[in-house]
Amino acid sequence: GTTNRLYVDGTEAINNTTALHVLNLTMSNMWVGAGQNSNDAVTKFDGLLDEVQFSTTPRSATWISTTYNNQN
């Protein structure tokens, strides 16, 4: 599909059909915890990332929530 979804702690936080910069896999670089702004400057995430998962297989909201809850 063409819908972007971002989950935080097993709960859907973003759901839209417009391109999300953080999920734009057509770029030459993909960064986790950092990004590149419109001036080509690197911006870094000021926080902690416990776990990041990427999937080319569509997952249901129930699957994601269950997977998250099984880790805790």
PDB file of N, CA and C in Angstrom:
ATOM      1  N   GLY A   1       0.806  -1.181   0.000  1.00  0.00           N
ATOM      2  CA  GLY A   1       0.000   0.000   0.000  1.00  0.00           C
ATOM      3  C   GLY A   1       0.853   1.250   0.000  1.00  0.00           C
ATOM      4  N   THR A   2       0.189   2.369   0.044  1.00  0.00           N
ATOM      5  CA  THR A   2       0.883   3.655   0.033  1.00  0.00           C
ATOM      6  C   THR A   2       0.697   4.418   1.332  1.00  0.00           C
ATOM      7  N   THR A   3       0.218   3.757   2.365  1.00  0.00           N
ATOM      8  CA  THR A   3       0.017   4.429   3.645  1.00  0.00           C
ATOM      9  C   THR A   3       1.237   4.219   4.530  1.00  0.00           C
ATOM     10  N   ASN A   4       1.761   5.314   5.062  1.00  0.00           N
ATOM     11  CA  ASN A   4       2.877   5.260   6.004  1.00  0.00           C
ATOM     12  C   ASN A   4       2.324   5.153   7.407  1.00  0.00           C
ATOM     13  N   ARG A   5       2.886   4.248   8.184  1.00  0.00           N
ATOM     14  CA  ARG A   5       2.478   4.104   9.574  1.00  0.00           C
ATOM     15  C   ARG A   5       3.727   4.069  10.453  1.00  0.00           C
ATOM     16  N   LEU A   6       3.682   4.797  11.540  1.00  0.00           N
ATOM     17  CA  LEU A   6       4.765   4.802  12.506  1.00  0.00           C
ATOM     18  C   LEU A   6       4.177   4.438  13.854  1.00  0.00           C
ATOM     19  N   TYR A   7       4.760   3.447  14.501  1.00  0.00           N
ATOM     20  CA  TYR A   7       4.285   2.991  15.809  1.00  0.00           C
ATOM     21  C   TYR A   7       5.303   3.344  16.875  1.00  0.00           C
ATOM     22  N   VAL A   8       4.803   3.810  18.010  1.00  0.00           N
ATOM     23  CA  VAL A   8       5.634   4.116  19.161  1.00  0.00           C
ATOM     24  C   VAL A   8       5.074   3.328  20.336  1.00  0.00           C
ATOM     25  N   ASP A   9       5.901   2.493  20.937  1.00  0.00           N
ATOM     26  CA  ASP A   9       5.485   1.644  22.056  1.00  0.00           C
ATOM     27  C   ASP A   9       4.244   0.823  21.717  1.00  0.00           C
ATOM     28  N   GLY A  10       4.202   0.288  20.510  1.00  0.00           N
ATOM     29  CA  GLY A  10       3.119  -0.593  20.098  1.00  0.00           C
ATOM     30  C   GLY A  10       1.840   0.106  19.692  1.00  0.00           C
ATOM     31  N   THR A  11       1.827   1.422  19.702  1.00  0.00           N
ATOM     32  CA  THR A  11       0.634   2.195  19.361  1.00  0.00           C
ATOM     33  C   THR A  11       0.913   3.046  18.131  1.00  0.00           C
ATOM     34  N   GLU A  12      -0.023   3.051  17.194  1.00  0.00           N
ATOM     35  CA  GLU A  12       0.151   3.840  15.977  1.00  0.00           C
ATOM     36  C   GLU A  12       0.210   5.327  16.314  1.00  0.00           C
ATOM     37  N   ALA A  13       1.305   5.978  15.897  1.00  0.00           N
ATOM     38  CA  ALA A  13       1.495   7.396  16.180  1.00  0.00           C
ATOM     39  C   ALA A  13       1.289   8.246  14.936  1.00  0.00           C
ATOM     40  N   ILE A  14       1.569   7.697  13.746  1.00  0.00           N
ATOM     41  CA  ILE A  14       1.397   8.428  12.486  1.00  0.00           C
ATOM     42  C   ILE A  14       0.771   7.482  11.474  1.00  0.00           C
ATOM     43  N   ASN A  15      -0.212   7.995  10.749  1.00  0.00           N
ATOM     44  CA  ASN A  15      -0.866   7.233   9.688  1.00  0.00           C
ATOM     45  C   ASN A  15      -1.263   8.237   8.620  1.00  0.00           C
ATOM     46  N   ASN A  16      -0.537   8.246   7.499  1.00  0.00           N
ATOM     47  CA  ASN A  16      -0.894   9.161   6.416  1.00  0.00           C
ATOM     48  C   ASN A  16      -0.420   8.617   5.078  1.00  0.00           C
ATOM     49  N   THR A  17      -0.852   9.247   4.027  1.00  0.00           N
ATOM     50  CA  THR A  17      -0.495   8.799   2.687  1.00  0.00           C
ATOM     51  C   THR A  17       0.533   9.719   2.035  1.00  0.00           C
ATOM     52  N   THR A  18       1.010  10.715   2.768  1.00  0.00           N
ATOM     53  CA  THR A  18       2.055  11.585   2.225  1.00  0.00           C
ATOM     54  C   THR A  18       3.408  11.015   2.614  1.00  0.00           C
ATOM     55  N   ALA A  19       4.419  11.369   1.893  1.00  0.00           N
ATOM     56  CA  ALA A  19       5.754  10.836   2.162  1.00  0.00           C
ATOM     57  C   ALA A  19       6.268  11.354   3.499  1.00  0.00           C
ATOM     58  N   LEU A  20       6.735  10.441   4.321  1.00  0.00           N
ATOM     59  CA  LEU A  20       7.366  10.803   5.581  1.00  0.00           C
ATOM     60  C   LEU A  20       8.865  10.795   5.364  1.00  0.00           C
ATOM     61  N   HIS A  21       9.526  11.875   5.718  1.00  0.00           N
ATOM     62  CA  HIS A  21      10.973  11.938   5.526  1.00  0.00           C
ATOM     63  C   HIS A  21      11.674  10.785   6.244  1.00  0.00           C
ATOM     64  N   VAL A  22      11.187  10.434   7.439  1.00  0.00           N
ATOM     65  CA  VAL A  22      11.862   9.383   8.199  1.00  0.00           C
ATOM     66  C   VAL A  22      11.697   8.015   7.556  1.00  0.00           C
ATOM     67  N   LEU A  23      10.727   7.873   6.644  1.00  0.00           N
ATOM     68  CA  LEU A  23      10.496   6.586   6.002  1.00  0.00           C
ATOM     69  C   LEU A  23      10.788   6.623   4.510  1.00  0.00           C
ATOM     70  N   ASN A  24      11.439   7.661   4.051  1.00  0.00           N
ATOM     71  CA  ASN A  24      11.713   7.812   2.629  1.00  0.00           C
ATOM     72  C   ASN A  24      12.910   6.939   2.249  1.00  0.00           C
ATOM     73  N   LEU A  25      12.628   5.747   1.736  1.00  0.00           N
ATOM     74  CA  LEU A  25      13.691   4.799   1.432  1.00  0.00           C
ATOM     75  C   LEU A  25      14.264   4.996   0.043  1.00  0.00           C
ATOM     76  N   THR A  26      13.819   6.021  -0.686  1.00  0.00           N
ATOM     77  CA  THR A  26      14.371   6.283  -2.003  1.00  0.00           C
ATOM     78  C   THR A  26      15.606   7.179  -1.913  1.00  0.00           C
ATOM     79  N   MET A  27      15.886   7.710  -0.749  1.00  0.00           N
ATOM     80  CA  MET A  27      17.061   8.556  -0.571  1.00  0.00           C
ATOM     81  C   MET A  27      18.316   7.693  -0.604  1.00  0.00           C
ATOM     82  N   SER A  28      19.447   8.292  -0.867  1.00  0.00           N
ATOM     83  CA  SER A  28      20.693   7.530  -0.933  1.00  0.00           C
ATOM     84  C   SER A  28      21.140   7.059   0.444  1.00  0.00           C
ATOM     85  N   ASN A  29      20.743   7.757   1.494  1.00  0.00           N
ATOM     86  CA  ASN A  29      21.099   7.365   2.862  1.00  0.00           C
ATOM     87  C   ASN A  29      19.848   7.260   3.705  1.00  0.00           C
ATOM     88  N   MET A  30      19.834   6.293   4.586  1.00  0.00           N
ATOM     89  CA  MET A  30      18.744   6.179   5.558  1.00  0.00           C
ATOM     90  C   MET A  30      19.367   6.238   6.934  1.00  0.00           C
ATOM     91  N   TRP A  31      18.914   7.155   7.750  1.00  0.00           N
ATOM     92  CA  TRP A  31      19.503   7.369   9.056  1.00  0.00           C
ATOM     93  C   TRP A  31      18.483   7.064  10.139  1.00  0.00           C
ATOM     94  N   VAL A  32      18.921   6.418  11.186  1.00  0.00           N
ATOM     95  CA  VAL A  32      18.092   6.186  12.362  1.00  0.00           C
ATOM     96  C   VAL A  32      18.688   7.008  13.486  1.00  0.00           C
ATOM     97  N   GLY A  33      17.895   7.902  14.029  1.00  0.00           N
ATOM     98  CA  GLY A  33      18.394   8.758  15.098  1.00  0.00           C
ATOM     99  C   GLY A  33      19.037  10.037  14.616  1.00  0.00           C
ATOM    100  N   ALA A  34      19.029  10.269  13.311  1.00  0.00           N
ATOM    101  CA  ALA A  34      19.574  11.494  12.751  1.00  0.00           C
ATOM    102  C   ALA A  34      18.906  11.735  11.406  1.00  0.00           C
ATOM    103  N   GLY A  35      19.016  12.928  10.925  1.00  0.00           N
ATOM    104  CA  GLY A  35      18.424  13.246   9.636  1.00  0.00           C
ATOM    105  C   GLY A  35      19.147  14.399   8.989  1.00  0.00           C
ATOM    106  N   GLN A  36      18.701  14.736   7.827  1.00  0.00           N
ATOM    107  CA  GLN A  36      19.314  15.818   7.070  1.00  0.00           C
ATOM    108  C   GLN A  36      18.231  16.840   6.766  1.00  0.00           C
ATOM    109  N   ASN A  37      18.439  18.086   7.170  1.00  0.00           N
ATOM    110  CA  ASN A  37      17.421  19.099   6.937  1.00  0.00           C
ATOM    111  C   ASN A  37      17.563  19.697   5.539  1.00  0.00           C
ATOM    112  N   SER A  38      16.733  20.684   5.215  1.00  0.00           N
ATOM    113  CA  SER A  38      16.718  21.259   3.865  1.00  0.00           C
ATOM    114  C   SER A  38      18.008  21.991   3.511  1.00  0.00           C
ATOM    115  N   ASN A  39      18.813  22.317   4.505  1.00  0.00           N
ATOM    116  CA  ASN A  39      20.107  22.976   4.255  1.00  0.00           C
ATOM    117  C   ASN A  39      21.258  21.976   4.203  1.00  0.00           C
ATOM    118  N   ASP A  40      20.945  20.691   4.103  1.00  0.00           N
ATOM    119  CA  ASP A  40      21.933  19.602   4.092  1.00  0.00           C
ATOM    120  C   ASP A  40      22.718  19.487   5.397  1.00  0.00           C
ATOM    121  N   ALA A  41      22.221  20.068   6.457  1.00  0.00           N
ATOM    122  CA  ALA A  41      22.875  19.936   7.755  1.00  0.00           C
ATOM    123  C   ALA A  41      22.328  18.693   8.458  1.00  0.00           C
ATOM    124  N   VAL A  42      23.191  17.983   9.156  1.00  0.00           N
ATOM    125  CA  VAL A  42      22.779  16.792   9.888  1.00  0.00           C
ATOM    126  C   VAL A  42      22.157  17.225  11.207  1.00  0.00           C
ATOM    127  N   THR A  43      20.972  16.705  11.478  1.00  0.00           N
ATOM    128  CA  THR A  43      20.318  16.946  12.760  1.00  0.00           C
ATOM    129  C   THR A  43      20.239  15.615  13.490  1.00  0.00           C
ATOM    130  N   LYS A  44      20.564  15.621  14.760  1.00  0.00           N
ATOM    131  CA  LYS A  44      20.603  14.385  15.539  1.00  0.00           C
ATOM    132  C   LYS A  44      19.472  14.341  16.556  1.00  0.00           C
ATOM    133  N   PHE A  45      18.952  13.149  16.743  1.00  0.00           N
ATOM    134  CA  PHE A  45      17.922  12.911  17.743  1.00  0.00           C
ATOM    135  C   PHE A  45      18.550  12.988  19.119  1.00  0.00           C
ATOM    136  N   ASP A  46      17.999  13.802  19.993  1.00  0.00           N
ATOM    137  CA  ASP A  46      18.535  13.969  21.338  1.00  0.00           C
ATOM    138  C   ASP A  46      17.704  13.132  22.305  1.00  0.00           C
ATOM    139  N   GLY A  47      18.009  11.861  22.363  1.00  0.00           N
ATOM    140  CA  GLY A  47      17.256  10.953  23.219  1.00  0.00           C
ATOM    141  C   GLY A  47      17.790   9.541  23.064  1.00  0.00           C
ATOM    142  N   LEU A  48      17.001   8.577  23.504  1.00  0.00           N
ATOM    143  CA  LEU A  48      17.401   7.177  23.443  1.00  0.00           C
ATOM    144  C   LEU A  48      16.465   6.405  22.529  1.00  0.00           C
ATOM    145  N   LEU A  49      17.029   5.512  21.752  1.00  0.00           N
ATOM    146  CA  LEU A  49      16.252   4.582  20.944  1.00  0.00           C
ATOM    147  C   LEU A  49      16.516   3.197  21.502  1.00  0.00           C
ATOM    148  N   ASP A  50      15.488   2.554  22.018  1.00  0.00           N
ATOM    149  CA  ASP A  50      15.648   1.233  22.609  1.00  0.00           C
ATOM    150  C   ASP A  50      15.651   0.151  21.543  1.00  0.00           C
ATOM    151  N   GLU A  51      14.743   0.266  20.589  1.00  0.00           N
ATOM    152  CA  GLU A  51      14.643  -0.753  19.548  1.00  0.00           C
ATOM    153  C   GLU A  51      13.985  -0.160  18.314  1.00  0.00           C
ATOM    154  N   VAL A  52      14.502  -0.508  17.152  1.00  0.00           N
ATOM    155  CA  VAL A  52      13.942  -0.058  15.881  1.00  0.00           C
ATOM    156  C   VAL A  52      13.758  -1.293  15.014  1.00  0.00           C
ATOM    157  N   GLN A  53      12.598  -1.404  14.388  1.00  0.00           N
ATOM    158  CA  GLN A  53      12.342  -2.518  13.478  1.00  0.00           C
ATOM    159  C   GLN A  53      11.823  -1.984  12.157  1.00  0.00           C
ATOM    160  N   PHE A  54      12.272  -2.602  11.072  1.00  0.00           N
ATOM    161  CA  PHE A  54      11.786  -2.284   9.736  1.00  0.00           C
ATOM    162  C   PHE A  54      11.244  -3.566   9.137  1.00  0.00           C
ATOM    163  N   SER A  55      10.197  -3.439   8.359  1.00  0.00           N
ATOM    164  CA  SER A  55       9.614  -4.626   7.742  1.00  0.00           C
ATOM    165  C   SER A  55       9.109  -4.289   6.353  1.00  0.00           C
ATOM    166  N   THR A  56       9.369  -5.162   5.410  1.00  0.00           N
ATOM    167  CA  THR A  56       8.789  -5.009   4.076  1.00  0.00           C
ATOM    168  C   THR A  56       7.463  -5.739   3.984  1.00  0.00           C
ATOM    169  N   THR A  57       7.112  -6.452   5.048  1.00  0.00           N
ATOM    170  CA  THR A  57       5.831  -7.148   5.133  1.00  0.00           C
ATOM    171  C   THR A  57       4.849  -6.283   5.913  1.00  0.00           C
ATOM    172  N   PRO A  58       3.685  -6.003   5.358  1.00  0.00           N
ATOM    173  CA  PRO A  58       2.692  -5.221   6.111  1.00  0.00           C
ATOM    174  C   PRO A  58       2.279  -5.957   7.390  1.00  0.00           C
ATOM    175  N   ARG A  59       2.237  -5.240   8.485  1.00  0.00           N
ATOM    176  CA  ARG A  59       1.833  -5.808   9.780  1.00  0.00           C
ATOM    177  C   ARG A  59       0.563  -5.117  10.247  1.00  0.00           C
ATOM    178  N   SER A  60      -0.324  -5.884  10.844  1.00  0.00           N
ATOM    179  CA  SER A  60      -1.557  -5.290  11.381  1.00  0.00           C
ATOM    180  C   SER A  60      -1.238  -4.579  12.692  1.00  0.00           C
ATOM    181  N   ALA A  61      -2.107  -3.660  13.072  1.00  0.00           N
ATOM    182  CA  ALA A  61      -1.941  -2.956  14.340  1.00  0.00           C
ATOM    183  C   ALA A  61      -1.964  -3.952  15.498  1.00  0.00           C
ATOM    184  N   THR A  62      -2.796  -4.976  15.393  1.00  0.00           N
ATOM    185  CA  THR A  62      -2.874  -6.007  16.435  1.00  0.00           C
ATOM    186  C   THR A  62      -1.559  -6.765  16.536  1.00  0.00           C
ATOM    187  N   TRP A  63      -0.961  -7.113  15.414  1.00  0.00           N
ATOM    188  CA  TRP A  63       0.313  -7.838  15.413  1.00  0.00           C
ATOM    189  C   TRP A  63       1.393  -6.995  16.079  1.00  0.00           C
ATOM    190  N   ILE A  64       1.466  -5.722  15.729  1.00  0.00           N
ATOM    191  CA  ILE A  64       2.491  -4.832  16.293  1.00  0.00           C
ATOM    192  C   ILE A  64       2.289  -4.668  17.786  1.00  0.00           C
ATOM    193  N   SER A  65       1.058  -4.438  18.204  1.00  0.00           N
ATOM    194  CA  SER A  65       0.770  -4.275  19.640  1.00  0.00           C
ATOM    195  C   SER A  65       1.095  -5.542  20.412  1.00  0.00           C
ATOM    196  N   THR A  66       0.721  -6.693  19.886  1.00  0.00           N
ATOM    197  CA  THR A  66       0.997  -7.961  20.553  1.00  0.00           C
ATOM    198  C   THR A  66       2.502  -8.211  20.656  1.00  0.00           C
ATOM    199  N   THR A  67       3.227  -7.949  19.575  1.00  0.00           N
ATOM    200  CA  THR A  67       4.675  -8.117  19.580  1.00  0.00           C
ATOM    201  C   THR A  67       5.313  -7.222  20.617  1.00  0.00           C
ATOM    202  N   TYR A  68       4.883  -5.975  20.696  1.00  0.00           N
ATOM    203  CA  TYR A  68       5.411  -5.027  21.678  1.00  0.00           C
ATOM    204  C   TYR A  68       5.105  -5.523  23.098  1.00  0.00           C
ATOM    205  N   ASN A  69       3.867  -5.910  23.349  1.00  0.00           N
ATOM    206  CA  ASN A  69       3.463  -6.345  24.688  1.00  0.00           C
ATOM    207  C   ASN A  69       4.163  -7.632  25.115  1.00  0.00           C
ATOM    208  N   ASN A  70       4.506  -8.496  24.179  1.00  0.00           N
ATOM    209  CA  ASN A  70       5.209  -9.731  24.516  1.00  0.00           C
ATOM    210  C   ASN A  70       6.653  -9.492  24.929  1.00  0.00           C
ATOM    211  N   GLN A  71       7.189  -8.323  24.626  1.00  0.00           N
ATOM    212  CA  GLN A  71       8.571  -7.996  24.994  1.00  0.00           C
ATOM    213  C   GLN A  71       8.655  -7.412  26.395  1.00  0.00           C
ATOM    214  N   ASN A  72       7.547  -7.033  26.943  1.00  0.00           N
ATOM    215  CA  ASN A  72       7.546  -6.362  28.259  1.00  0.00           C
ATOM    216  C   ASN A  72       7.080  -7.285  29.353  1.00  0.00           C
TER     217      ASN A  72
END
